[in-house]
PDB file of C-alpha atoms and ligand atoms in Angstrom:
ATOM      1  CA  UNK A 365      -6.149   2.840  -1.489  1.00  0.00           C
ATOM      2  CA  UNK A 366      -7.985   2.101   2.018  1.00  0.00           C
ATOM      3  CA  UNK A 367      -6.724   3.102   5.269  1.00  0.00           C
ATOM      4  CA  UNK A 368      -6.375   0.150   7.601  1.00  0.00           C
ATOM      5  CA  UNK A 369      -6.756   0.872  11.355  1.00  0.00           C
ATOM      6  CA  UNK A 370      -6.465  -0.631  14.543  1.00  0.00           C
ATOM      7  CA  UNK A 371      -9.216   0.655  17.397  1.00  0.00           C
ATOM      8  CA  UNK A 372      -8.703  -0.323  20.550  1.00  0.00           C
ATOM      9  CA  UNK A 373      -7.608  -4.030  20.106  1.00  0.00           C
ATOM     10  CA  UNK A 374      -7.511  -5.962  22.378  1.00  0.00           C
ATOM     11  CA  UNK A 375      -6.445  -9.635  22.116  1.00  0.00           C
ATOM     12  CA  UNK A 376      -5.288 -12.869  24.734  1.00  0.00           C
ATOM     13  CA  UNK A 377      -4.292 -16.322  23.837  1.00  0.00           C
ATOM     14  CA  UNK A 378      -5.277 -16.816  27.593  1.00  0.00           C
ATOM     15  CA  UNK A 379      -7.749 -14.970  29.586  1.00  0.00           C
ATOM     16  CA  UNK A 380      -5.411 -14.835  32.302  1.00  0.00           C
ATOM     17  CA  UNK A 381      -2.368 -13.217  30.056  1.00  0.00           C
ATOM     18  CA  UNK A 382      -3.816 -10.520  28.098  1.00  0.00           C
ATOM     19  CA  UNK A 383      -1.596 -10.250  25.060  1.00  0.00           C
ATOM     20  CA  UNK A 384      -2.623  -7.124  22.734  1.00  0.00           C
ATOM     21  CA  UNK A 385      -3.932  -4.598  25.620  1.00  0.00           C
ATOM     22  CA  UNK A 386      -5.439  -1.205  23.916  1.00  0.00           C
ATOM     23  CA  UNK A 387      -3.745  -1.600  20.740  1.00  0.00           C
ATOM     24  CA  UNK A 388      -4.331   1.748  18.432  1.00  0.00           C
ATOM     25  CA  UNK A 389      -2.932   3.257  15.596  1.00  0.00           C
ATOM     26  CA  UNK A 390      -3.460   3.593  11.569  1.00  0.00           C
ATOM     27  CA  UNK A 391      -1.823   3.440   8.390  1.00  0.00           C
ATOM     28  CA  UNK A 392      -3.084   5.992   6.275  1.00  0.00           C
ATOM     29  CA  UNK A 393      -3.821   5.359   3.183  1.00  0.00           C
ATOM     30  CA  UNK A 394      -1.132   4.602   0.476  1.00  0.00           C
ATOM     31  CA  UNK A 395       1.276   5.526   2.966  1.00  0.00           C
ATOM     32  CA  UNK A 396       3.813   2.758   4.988  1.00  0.00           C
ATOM     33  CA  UNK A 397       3.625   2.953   8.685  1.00  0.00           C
ATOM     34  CA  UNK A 398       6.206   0.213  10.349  1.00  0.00           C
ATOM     35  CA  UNK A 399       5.933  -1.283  13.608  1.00  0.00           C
ATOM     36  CA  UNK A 400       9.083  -2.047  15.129  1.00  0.00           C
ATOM     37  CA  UNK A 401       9.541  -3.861  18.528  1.00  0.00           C
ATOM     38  CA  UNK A 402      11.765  -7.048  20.509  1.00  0.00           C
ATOM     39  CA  UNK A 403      10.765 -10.458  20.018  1.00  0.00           C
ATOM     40  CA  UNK A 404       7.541 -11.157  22.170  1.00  0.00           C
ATOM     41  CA  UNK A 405       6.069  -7.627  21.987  1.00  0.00           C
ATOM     42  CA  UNK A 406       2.914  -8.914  20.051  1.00  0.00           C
ATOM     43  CA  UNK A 407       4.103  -7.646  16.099  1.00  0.00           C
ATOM     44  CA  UNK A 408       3.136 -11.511  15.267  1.00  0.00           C
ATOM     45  CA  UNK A 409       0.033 -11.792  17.180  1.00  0.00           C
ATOM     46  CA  UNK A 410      -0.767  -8.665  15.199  1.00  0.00           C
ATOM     47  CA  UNK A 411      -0.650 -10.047  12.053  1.00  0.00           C
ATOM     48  CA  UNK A 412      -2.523 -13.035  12.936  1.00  0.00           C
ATOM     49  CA  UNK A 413      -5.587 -10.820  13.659  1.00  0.00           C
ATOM     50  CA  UNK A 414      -5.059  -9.363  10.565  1.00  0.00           C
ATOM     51  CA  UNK A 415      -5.815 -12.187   8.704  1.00  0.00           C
ATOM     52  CA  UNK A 416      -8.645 -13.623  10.881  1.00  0.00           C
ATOM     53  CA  UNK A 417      -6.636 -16.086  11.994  1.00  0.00           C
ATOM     54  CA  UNK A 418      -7.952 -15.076  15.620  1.00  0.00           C
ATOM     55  CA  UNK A 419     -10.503 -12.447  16.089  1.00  0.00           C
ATOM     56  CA  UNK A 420      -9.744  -9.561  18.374  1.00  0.00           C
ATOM     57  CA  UNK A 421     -11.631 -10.135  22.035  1.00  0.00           C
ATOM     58  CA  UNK A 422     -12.772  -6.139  21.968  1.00  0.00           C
ATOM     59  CA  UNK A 423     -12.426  -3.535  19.410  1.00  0.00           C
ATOM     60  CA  UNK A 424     -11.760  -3.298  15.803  1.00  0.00           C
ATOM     61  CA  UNK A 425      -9.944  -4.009  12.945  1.00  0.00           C
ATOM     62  CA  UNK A 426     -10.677  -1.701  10.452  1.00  0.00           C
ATOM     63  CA  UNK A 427      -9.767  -1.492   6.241  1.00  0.00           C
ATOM     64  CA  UNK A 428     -11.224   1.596   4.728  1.00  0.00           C
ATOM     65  CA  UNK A 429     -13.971   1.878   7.571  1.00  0.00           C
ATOM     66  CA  UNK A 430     -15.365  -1.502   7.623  1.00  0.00           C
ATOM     67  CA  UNK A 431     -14.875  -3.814  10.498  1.00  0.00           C
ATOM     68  CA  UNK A 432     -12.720  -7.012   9.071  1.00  0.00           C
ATOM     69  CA  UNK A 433     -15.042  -9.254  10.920  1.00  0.00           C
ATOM     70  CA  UNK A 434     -17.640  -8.290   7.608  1.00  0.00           C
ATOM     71  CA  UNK A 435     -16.014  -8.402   5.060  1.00  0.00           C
ATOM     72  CA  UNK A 436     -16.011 -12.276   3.756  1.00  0.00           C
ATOM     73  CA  UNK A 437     -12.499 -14.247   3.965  1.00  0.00           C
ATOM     74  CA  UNK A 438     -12.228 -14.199  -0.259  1.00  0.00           C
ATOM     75  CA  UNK A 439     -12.120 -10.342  -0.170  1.00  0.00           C
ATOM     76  CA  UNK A 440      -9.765  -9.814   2.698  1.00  0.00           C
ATOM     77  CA  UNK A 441      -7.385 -12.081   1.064  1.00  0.00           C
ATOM     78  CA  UNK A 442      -8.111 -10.014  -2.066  1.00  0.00           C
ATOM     79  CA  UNK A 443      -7.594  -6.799  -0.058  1.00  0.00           C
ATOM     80  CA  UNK A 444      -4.351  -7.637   1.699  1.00  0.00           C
ATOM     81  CA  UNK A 445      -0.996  -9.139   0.259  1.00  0.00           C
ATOM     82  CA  UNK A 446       1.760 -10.286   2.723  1.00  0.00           C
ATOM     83  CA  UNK A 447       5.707 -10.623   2.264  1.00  0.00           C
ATOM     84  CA  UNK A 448       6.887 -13.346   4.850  1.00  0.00           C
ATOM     85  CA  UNK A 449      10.084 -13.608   6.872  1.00  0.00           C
ATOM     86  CA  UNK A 450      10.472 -17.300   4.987  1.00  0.00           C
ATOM     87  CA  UNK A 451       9.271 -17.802   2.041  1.00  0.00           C
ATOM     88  CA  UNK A 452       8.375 -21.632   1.050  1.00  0.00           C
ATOM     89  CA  UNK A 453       8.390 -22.131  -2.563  1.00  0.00           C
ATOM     90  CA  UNK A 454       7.623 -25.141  -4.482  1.00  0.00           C
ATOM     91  CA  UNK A 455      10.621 -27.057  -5.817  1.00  0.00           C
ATOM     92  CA  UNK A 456       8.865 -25.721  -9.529  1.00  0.00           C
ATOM     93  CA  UNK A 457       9.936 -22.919 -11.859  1.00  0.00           C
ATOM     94  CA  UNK A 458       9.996 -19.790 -10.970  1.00  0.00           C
ATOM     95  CA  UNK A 459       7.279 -18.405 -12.967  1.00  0.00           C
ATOM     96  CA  UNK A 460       4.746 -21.132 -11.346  1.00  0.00           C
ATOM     97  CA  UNK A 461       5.906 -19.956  -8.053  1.00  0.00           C
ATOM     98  CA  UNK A 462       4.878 -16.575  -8.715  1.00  0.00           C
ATOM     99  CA  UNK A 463       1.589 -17.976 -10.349  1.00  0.00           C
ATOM    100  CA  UNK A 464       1.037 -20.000  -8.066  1.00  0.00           C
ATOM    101  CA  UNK A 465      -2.841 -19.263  -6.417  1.00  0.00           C
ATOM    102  CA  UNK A 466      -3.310 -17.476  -9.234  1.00  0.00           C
ATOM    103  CA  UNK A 467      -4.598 -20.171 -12.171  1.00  0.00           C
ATOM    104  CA  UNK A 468      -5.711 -16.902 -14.408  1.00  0.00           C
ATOM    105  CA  UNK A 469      -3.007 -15.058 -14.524  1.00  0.00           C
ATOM    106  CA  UNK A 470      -1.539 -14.864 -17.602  1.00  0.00           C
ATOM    107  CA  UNK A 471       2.029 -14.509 -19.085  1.00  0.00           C
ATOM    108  CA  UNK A 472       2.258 -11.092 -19.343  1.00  0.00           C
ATOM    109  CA  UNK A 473       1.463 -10.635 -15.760  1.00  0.00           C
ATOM    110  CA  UNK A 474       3.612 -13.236 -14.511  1.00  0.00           C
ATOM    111  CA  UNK A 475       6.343 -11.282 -16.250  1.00  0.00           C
ATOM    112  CA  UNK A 476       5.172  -8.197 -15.396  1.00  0.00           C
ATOM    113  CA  UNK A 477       5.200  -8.602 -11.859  1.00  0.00           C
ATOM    114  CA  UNK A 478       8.578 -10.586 -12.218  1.00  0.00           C
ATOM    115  CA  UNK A 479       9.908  -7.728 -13.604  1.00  0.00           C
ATOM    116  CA  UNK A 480       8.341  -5.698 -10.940  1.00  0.00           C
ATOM    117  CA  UNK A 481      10.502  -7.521  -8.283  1.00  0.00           C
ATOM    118  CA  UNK A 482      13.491  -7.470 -10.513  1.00  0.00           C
ATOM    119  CA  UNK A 483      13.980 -10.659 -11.526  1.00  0.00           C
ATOM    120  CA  UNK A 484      13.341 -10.692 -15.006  1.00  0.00           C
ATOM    121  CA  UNK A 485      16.060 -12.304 -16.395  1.00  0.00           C
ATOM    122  CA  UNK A 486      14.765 -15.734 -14.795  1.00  0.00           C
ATOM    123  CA  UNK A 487      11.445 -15.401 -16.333  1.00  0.00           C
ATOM    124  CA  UNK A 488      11.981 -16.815 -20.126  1.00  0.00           C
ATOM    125  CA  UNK A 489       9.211 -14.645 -22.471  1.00  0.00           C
ATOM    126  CA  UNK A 490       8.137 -17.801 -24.600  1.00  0.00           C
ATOM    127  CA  UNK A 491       5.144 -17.042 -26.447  1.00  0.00           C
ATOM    128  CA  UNK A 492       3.211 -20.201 -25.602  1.00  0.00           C
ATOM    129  CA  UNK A 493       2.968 -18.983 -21.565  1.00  0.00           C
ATOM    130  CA  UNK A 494       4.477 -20.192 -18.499  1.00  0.00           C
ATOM    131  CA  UNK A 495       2.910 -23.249 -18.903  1.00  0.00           C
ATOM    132  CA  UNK A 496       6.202 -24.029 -20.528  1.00  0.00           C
ATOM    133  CA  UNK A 497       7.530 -24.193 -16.817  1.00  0.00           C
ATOM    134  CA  UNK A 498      11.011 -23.017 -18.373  1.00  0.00           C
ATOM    135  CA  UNK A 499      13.364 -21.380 -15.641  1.00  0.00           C
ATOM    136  CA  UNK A 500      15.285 -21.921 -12.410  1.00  0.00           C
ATOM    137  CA  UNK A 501      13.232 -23.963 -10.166  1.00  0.00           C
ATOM    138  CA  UNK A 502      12.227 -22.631  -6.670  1.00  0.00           C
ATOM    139  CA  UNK A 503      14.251 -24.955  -4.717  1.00  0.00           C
ATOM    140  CA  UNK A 504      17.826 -23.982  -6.102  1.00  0.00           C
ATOM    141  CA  UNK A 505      17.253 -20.136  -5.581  1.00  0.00           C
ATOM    142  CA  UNK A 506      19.337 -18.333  -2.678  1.00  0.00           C
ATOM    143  CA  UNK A 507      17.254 -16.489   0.012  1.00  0.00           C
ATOM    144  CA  UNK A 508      17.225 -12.774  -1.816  1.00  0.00           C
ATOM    145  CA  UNK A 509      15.852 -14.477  -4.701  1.00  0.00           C
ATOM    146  CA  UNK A 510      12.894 -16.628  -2.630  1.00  0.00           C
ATOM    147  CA  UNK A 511      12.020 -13.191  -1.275  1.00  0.00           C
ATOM    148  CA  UNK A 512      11.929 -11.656  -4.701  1.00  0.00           C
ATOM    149  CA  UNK A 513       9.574 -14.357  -5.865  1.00  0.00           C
ATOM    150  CA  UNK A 514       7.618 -14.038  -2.824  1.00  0.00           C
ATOM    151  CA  UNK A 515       7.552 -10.018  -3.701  1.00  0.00           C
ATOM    152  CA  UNK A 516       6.647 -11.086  -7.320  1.00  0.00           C
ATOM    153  CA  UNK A 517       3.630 -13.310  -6.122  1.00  0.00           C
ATOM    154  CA  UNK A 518       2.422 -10.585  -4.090  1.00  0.00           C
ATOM    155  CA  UNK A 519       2.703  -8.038  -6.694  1.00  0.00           C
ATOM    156  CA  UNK A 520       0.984 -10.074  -9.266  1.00  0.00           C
ATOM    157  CA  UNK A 521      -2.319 -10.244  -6.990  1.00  0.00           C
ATOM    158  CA  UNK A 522      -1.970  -6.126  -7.384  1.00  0.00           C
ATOM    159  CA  UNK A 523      -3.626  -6.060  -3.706  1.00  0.00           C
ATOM    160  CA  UNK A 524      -4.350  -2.279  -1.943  1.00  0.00           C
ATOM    161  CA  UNK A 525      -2.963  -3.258   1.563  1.00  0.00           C
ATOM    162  CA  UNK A 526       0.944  -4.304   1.809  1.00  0.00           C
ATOM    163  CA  UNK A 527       2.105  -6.180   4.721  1.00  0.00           C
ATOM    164  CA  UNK A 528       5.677  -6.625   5.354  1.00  0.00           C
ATOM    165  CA  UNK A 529       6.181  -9.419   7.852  1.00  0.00           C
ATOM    166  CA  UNK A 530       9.934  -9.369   9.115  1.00  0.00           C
ATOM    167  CA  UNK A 531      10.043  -9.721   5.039  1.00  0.00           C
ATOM    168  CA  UNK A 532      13.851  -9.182   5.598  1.00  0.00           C
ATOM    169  CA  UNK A 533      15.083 -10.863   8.430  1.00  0.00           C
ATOM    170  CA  UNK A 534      16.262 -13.976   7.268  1.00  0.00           C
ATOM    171  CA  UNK A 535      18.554 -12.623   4.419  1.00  0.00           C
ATOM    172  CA  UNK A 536      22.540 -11.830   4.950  1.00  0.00           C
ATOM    173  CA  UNK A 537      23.137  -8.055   4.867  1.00  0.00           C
ATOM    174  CA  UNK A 538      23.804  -7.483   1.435  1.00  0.00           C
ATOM    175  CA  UNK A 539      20.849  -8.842   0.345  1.00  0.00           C
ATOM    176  CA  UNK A 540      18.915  -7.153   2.880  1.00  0.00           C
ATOM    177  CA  UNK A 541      19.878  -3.750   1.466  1.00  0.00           C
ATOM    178  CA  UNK A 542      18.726  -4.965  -2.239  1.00  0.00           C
ATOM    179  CA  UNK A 543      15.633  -6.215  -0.921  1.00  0.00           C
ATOM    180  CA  UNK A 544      14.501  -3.470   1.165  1.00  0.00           C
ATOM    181  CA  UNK A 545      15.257  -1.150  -2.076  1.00  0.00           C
ATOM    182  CA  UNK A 546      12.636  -3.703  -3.784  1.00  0.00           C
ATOM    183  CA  UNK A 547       9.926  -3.717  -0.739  1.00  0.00           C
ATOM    184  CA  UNK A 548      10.006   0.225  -0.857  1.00  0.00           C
ATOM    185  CA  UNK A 549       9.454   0.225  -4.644  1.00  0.00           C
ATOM    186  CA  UNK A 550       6.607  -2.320  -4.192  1.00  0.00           C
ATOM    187  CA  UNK A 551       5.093  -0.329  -1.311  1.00  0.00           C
ATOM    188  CA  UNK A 552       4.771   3.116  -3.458  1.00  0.00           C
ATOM    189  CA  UNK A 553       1.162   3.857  -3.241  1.00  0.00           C
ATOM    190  CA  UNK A 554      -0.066   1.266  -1.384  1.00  0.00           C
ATOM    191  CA  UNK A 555      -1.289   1.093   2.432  1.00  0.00           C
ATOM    192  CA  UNK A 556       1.836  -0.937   3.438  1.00  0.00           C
ATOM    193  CA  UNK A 557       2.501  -2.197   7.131  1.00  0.00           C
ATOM    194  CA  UNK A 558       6.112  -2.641   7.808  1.00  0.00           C
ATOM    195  CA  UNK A 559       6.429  -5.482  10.947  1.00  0.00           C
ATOM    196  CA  UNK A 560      10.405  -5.690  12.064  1.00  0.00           C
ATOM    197  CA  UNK A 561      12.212  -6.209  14.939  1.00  0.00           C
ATOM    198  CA  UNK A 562      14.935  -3.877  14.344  1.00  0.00           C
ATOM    199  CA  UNK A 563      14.644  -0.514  13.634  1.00  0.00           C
ATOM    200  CA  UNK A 564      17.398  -0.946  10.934  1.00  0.00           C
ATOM    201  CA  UNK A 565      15.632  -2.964   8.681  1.00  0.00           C
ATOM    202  CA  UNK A 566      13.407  -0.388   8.237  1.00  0.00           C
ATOM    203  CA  UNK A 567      13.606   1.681   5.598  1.00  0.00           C
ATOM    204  CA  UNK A 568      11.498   4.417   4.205  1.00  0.00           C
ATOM    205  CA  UNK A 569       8.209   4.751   6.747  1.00  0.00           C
ATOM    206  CA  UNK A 570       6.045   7.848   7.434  1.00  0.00           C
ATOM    207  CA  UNK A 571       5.888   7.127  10.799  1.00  0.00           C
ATOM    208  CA  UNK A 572       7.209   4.244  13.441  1.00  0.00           C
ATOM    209  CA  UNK A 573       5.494   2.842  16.097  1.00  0.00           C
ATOM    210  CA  UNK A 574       7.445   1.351  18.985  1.00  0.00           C
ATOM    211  CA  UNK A 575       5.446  -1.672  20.143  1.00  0.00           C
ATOM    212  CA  UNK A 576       6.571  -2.935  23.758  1.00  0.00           C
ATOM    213  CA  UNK A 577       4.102  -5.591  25.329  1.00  0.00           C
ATOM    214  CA  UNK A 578       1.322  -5.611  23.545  1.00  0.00           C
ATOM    215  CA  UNK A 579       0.839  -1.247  23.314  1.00  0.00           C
ATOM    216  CA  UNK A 580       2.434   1.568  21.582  1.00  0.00           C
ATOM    217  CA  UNK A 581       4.914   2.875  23.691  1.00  0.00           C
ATOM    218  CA  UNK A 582       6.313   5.601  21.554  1.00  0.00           C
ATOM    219  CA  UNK A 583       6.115   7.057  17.856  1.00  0.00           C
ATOM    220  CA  UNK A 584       8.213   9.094  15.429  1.00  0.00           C
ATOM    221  CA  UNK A 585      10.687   9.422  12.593  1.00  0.00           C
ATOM    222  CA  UNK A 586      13.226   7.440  11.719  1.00  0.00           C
ATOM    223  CA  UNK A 587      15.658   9.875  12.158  1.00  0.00           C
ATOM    224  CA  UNK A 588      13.802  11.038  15.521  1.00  0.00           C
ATOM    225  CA  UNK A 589      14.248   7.329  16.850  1.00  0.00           C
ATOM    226  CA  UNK A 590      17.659   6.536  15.419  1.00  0.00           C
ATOM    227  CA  UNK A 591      19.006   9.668  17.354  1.00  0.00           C
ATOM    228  CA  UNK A 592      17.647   8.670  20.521  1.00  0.00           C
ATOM    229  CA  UNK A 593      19.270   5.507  20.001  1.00  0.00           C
TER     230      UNK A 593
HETATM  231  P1  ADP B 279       6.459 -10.909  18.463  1.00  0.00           P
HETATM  232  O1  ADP B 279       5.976 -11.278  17.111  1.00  0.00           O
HETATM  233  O2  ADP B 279       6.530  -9.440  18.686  1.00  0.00           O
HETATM  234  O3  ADP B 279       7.711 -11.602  18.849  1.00  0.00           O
HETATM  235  P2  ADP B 279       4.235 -12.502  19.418  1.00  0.00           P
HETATM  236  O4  ADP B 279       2.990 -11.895  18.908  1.00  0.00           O
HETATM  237  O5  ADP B 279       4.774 -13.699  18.733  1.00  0.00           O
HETATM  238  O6  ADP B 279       5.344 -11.368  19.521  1.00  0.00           O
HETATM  239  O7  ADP B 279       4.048 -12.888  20.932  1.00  0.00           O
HETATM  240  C1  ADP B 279       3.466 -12.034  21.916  1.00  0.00           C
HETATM  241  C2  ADP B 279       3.224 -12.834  23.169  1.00  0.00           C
HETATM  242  O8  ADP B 279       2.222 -13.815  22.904  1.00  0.00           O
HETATM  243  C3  ADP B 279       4.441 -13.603  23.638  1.00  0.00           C
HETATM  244  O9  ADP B 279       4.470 -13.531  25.048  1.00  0.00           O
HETATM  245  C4  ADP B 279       4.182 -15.019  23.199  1.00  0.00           C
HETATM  246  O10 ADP B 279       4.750 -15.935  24.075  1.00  0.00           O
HETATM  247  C5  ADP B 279       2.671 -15.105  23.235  1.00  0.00           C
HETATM  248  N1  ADP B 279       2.132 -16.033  22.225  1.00  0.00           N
HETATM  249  C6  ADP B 279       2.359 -15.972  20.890  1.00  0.00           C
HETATM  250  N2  ADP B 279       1.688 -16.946  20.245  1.00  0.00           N
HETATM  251  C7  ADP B 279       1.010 -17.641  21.198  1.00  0.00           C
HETATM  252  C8  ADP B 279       0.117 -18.748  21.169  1.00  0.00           C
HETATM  253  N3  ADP B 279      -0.225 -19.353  20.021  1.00  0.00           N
HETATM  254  N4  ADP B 279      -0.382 -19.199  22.343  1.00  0.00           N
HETATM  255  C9  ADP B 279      -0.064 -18.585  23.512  1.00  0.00           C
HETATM  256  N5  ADP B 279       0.760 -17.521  23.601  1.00  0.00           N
HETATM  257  C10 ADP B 279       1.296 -17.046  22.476  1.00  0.00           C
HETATM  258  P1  ADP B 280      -3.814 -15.435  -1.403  1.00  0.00           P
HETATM  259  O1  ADP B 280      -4.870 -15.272  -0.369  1.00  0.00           O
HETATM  260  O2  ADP B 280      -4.036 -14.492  -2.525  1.00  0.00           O
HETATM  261  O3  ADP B 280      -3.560 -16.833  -1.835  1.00  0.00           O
HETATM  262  P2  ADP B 280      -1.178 -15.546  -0.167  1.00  0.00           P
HETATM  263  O4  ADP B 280      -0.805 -16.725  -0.978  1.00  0.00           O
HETATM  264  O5  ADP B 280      -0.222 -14.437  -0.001  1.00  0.00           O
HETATM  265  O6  ADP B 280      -2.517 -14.852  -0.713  1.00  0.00           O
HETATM  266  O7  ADP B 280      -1.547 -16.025   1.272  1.00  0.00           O
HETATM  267  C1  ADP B 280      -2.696 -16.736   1.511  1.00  0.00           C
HETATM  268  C2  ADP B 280      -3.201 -16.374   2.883  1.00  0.00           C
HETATM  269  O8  ADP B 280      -2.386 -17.025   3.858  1.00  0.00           O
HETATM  270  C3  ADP B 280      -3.073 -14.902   3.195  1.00  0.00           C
HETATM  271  O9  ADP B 280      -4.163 -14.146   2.779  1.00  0.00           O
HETATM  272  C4  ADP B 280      -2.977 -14.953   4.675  1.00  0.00           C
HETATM  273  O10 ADP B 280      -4.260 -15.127   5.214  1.00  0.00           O
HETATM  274  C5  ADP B 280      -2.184 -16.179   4.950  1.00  0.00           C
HETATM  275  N1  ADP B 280      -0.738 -15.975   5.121  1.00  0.00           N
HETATM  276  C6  ADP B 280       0.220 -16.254   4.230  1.00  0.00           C
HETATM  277  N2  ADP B 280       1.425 -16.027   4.740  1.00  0.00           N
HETATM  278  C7  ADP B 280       1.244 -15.569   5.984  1.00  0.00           C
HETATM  279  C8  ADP B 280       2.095 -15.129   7.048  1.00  0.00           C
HETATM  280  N3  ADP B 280       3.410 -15.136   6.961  1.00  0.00           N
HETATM  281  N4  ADP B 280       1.540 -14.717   8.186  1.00  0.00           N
HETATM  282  C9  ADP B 280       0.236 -14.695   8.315  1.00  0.00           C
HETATM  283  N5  ADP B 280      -0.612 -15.094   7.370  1.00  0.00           N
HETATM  284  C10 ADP B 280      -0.143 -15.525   6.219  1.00  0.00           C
END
């Protein structure tokens, strides 16, 4: 697995209101690093860069080395798989959802990764493929089970670089719990980057990073940061 670093970043929307001022710090690699910080400390903006969205205005974004800016689009979206706060799925079974972007994929893997993300028992095994559409469609699914599909997806495209993005947030508490049990499972050996608001969501890191406008402003534990409240 790559490590995926940030050097030095340095990012505005406007040149007058810089946004992402010095931004540094790495996930090694196959380990889970989470970023945790309020609403308007940059975790977004972040992301965006990530995914080339926007470029960064000085420094680098690095994945195993190699500036992101040269590797083409087609192998950063191979090299990267995101979890997102809300996940849209199409009002279509549950196995095309997970499919979905994915046109080789074939049964096995659909069920595979299904079964991955724990939801098995909505994936019917028929032998003629998924094609069959059987099973709950996305629409009528409650929000633990979008964000196991949206796990599902991401597992099926087996990429080295996790990113949680407030993956989370939206669910009640219960389901929180049962999801963050599935994000740490999916995150085992993979470079995974956690991005919460809350320090509670977060689970199972190797280190936090407290982001406050647009910088690190400290780093631990958990435990370390939960006892200093
Ligand atoms: P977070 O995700 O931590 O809440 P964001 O990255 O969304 O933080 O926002 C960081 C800052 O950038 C905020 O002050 C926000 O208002 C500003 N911002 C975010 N997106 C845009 C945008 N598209 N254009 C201008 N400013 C933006
Ligand atoms: P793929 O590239 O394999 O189709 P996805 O379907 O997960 O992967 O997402 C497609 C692309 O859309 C991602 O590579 C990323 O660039 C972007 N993307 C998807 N969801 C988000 C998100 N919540 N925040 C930022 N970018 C996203």
């Amino acid at each position: 697995e790559p490590e995926l670093r940030f050097d030095d970043v340095h990012f505005a929307y406007h040149p007058d209101r810089p946004i992402l001022q010095g931004l540094s710090f790495a996930v090694p690699a196959g380990r889970t690093v989470a970023v945790v910080g309020p609403s308007g400390a940059g975790k977004s903006t972040l992301a965006r860069l990530l995914f080339r969205f926007y470029d960064v205005q000085a420094g680098a974004i690095r994945i195993a080395g190699q500036d992101i800016r040269e590797i083409t689009q087609d192998s950063l979206r191979r090299a990267i798989g995101i979890v997102p706060q809300d996940t849209v799925l199409f009002n279509d079974t549950v196995e095309y959802n997970i499919a979905y972007g994915r046109p080789g994929a074939t049964h096995d893997e659909v069920v595979q990764a299904a079964q991955a993300a724990r939801i098995h028992g909505m994936i019917a095994a028929t032998p003629d493929g998924y094609a069959t559409r059987v099973g709950e469609r996305g629409l009528k699914l409650s929000g633990g089970e979008k964000q196991r599909v949206a796990i599902a997806r991401t597992l099926l495209k087996n990429p080295p670089i996790l990113i949680f993005d407030e993956a989370t947030s939206a669910l009640d508490s219960a389901n929180e719990r049962a999801i963050q049990q599935e994000l740490q499972q999916a995150a085992r050996g993979k470079t995974t980057l956690v991005i919460a608001h809350r320090l509670s969501t977060v689970v199972d890191a190797h280190e936090i990073l407290v982001m406050d406008a647009g910088r690190i402003v400290e780093r631990g534990t958990h435990a370390r940061l939960l006892a200093q409240g």
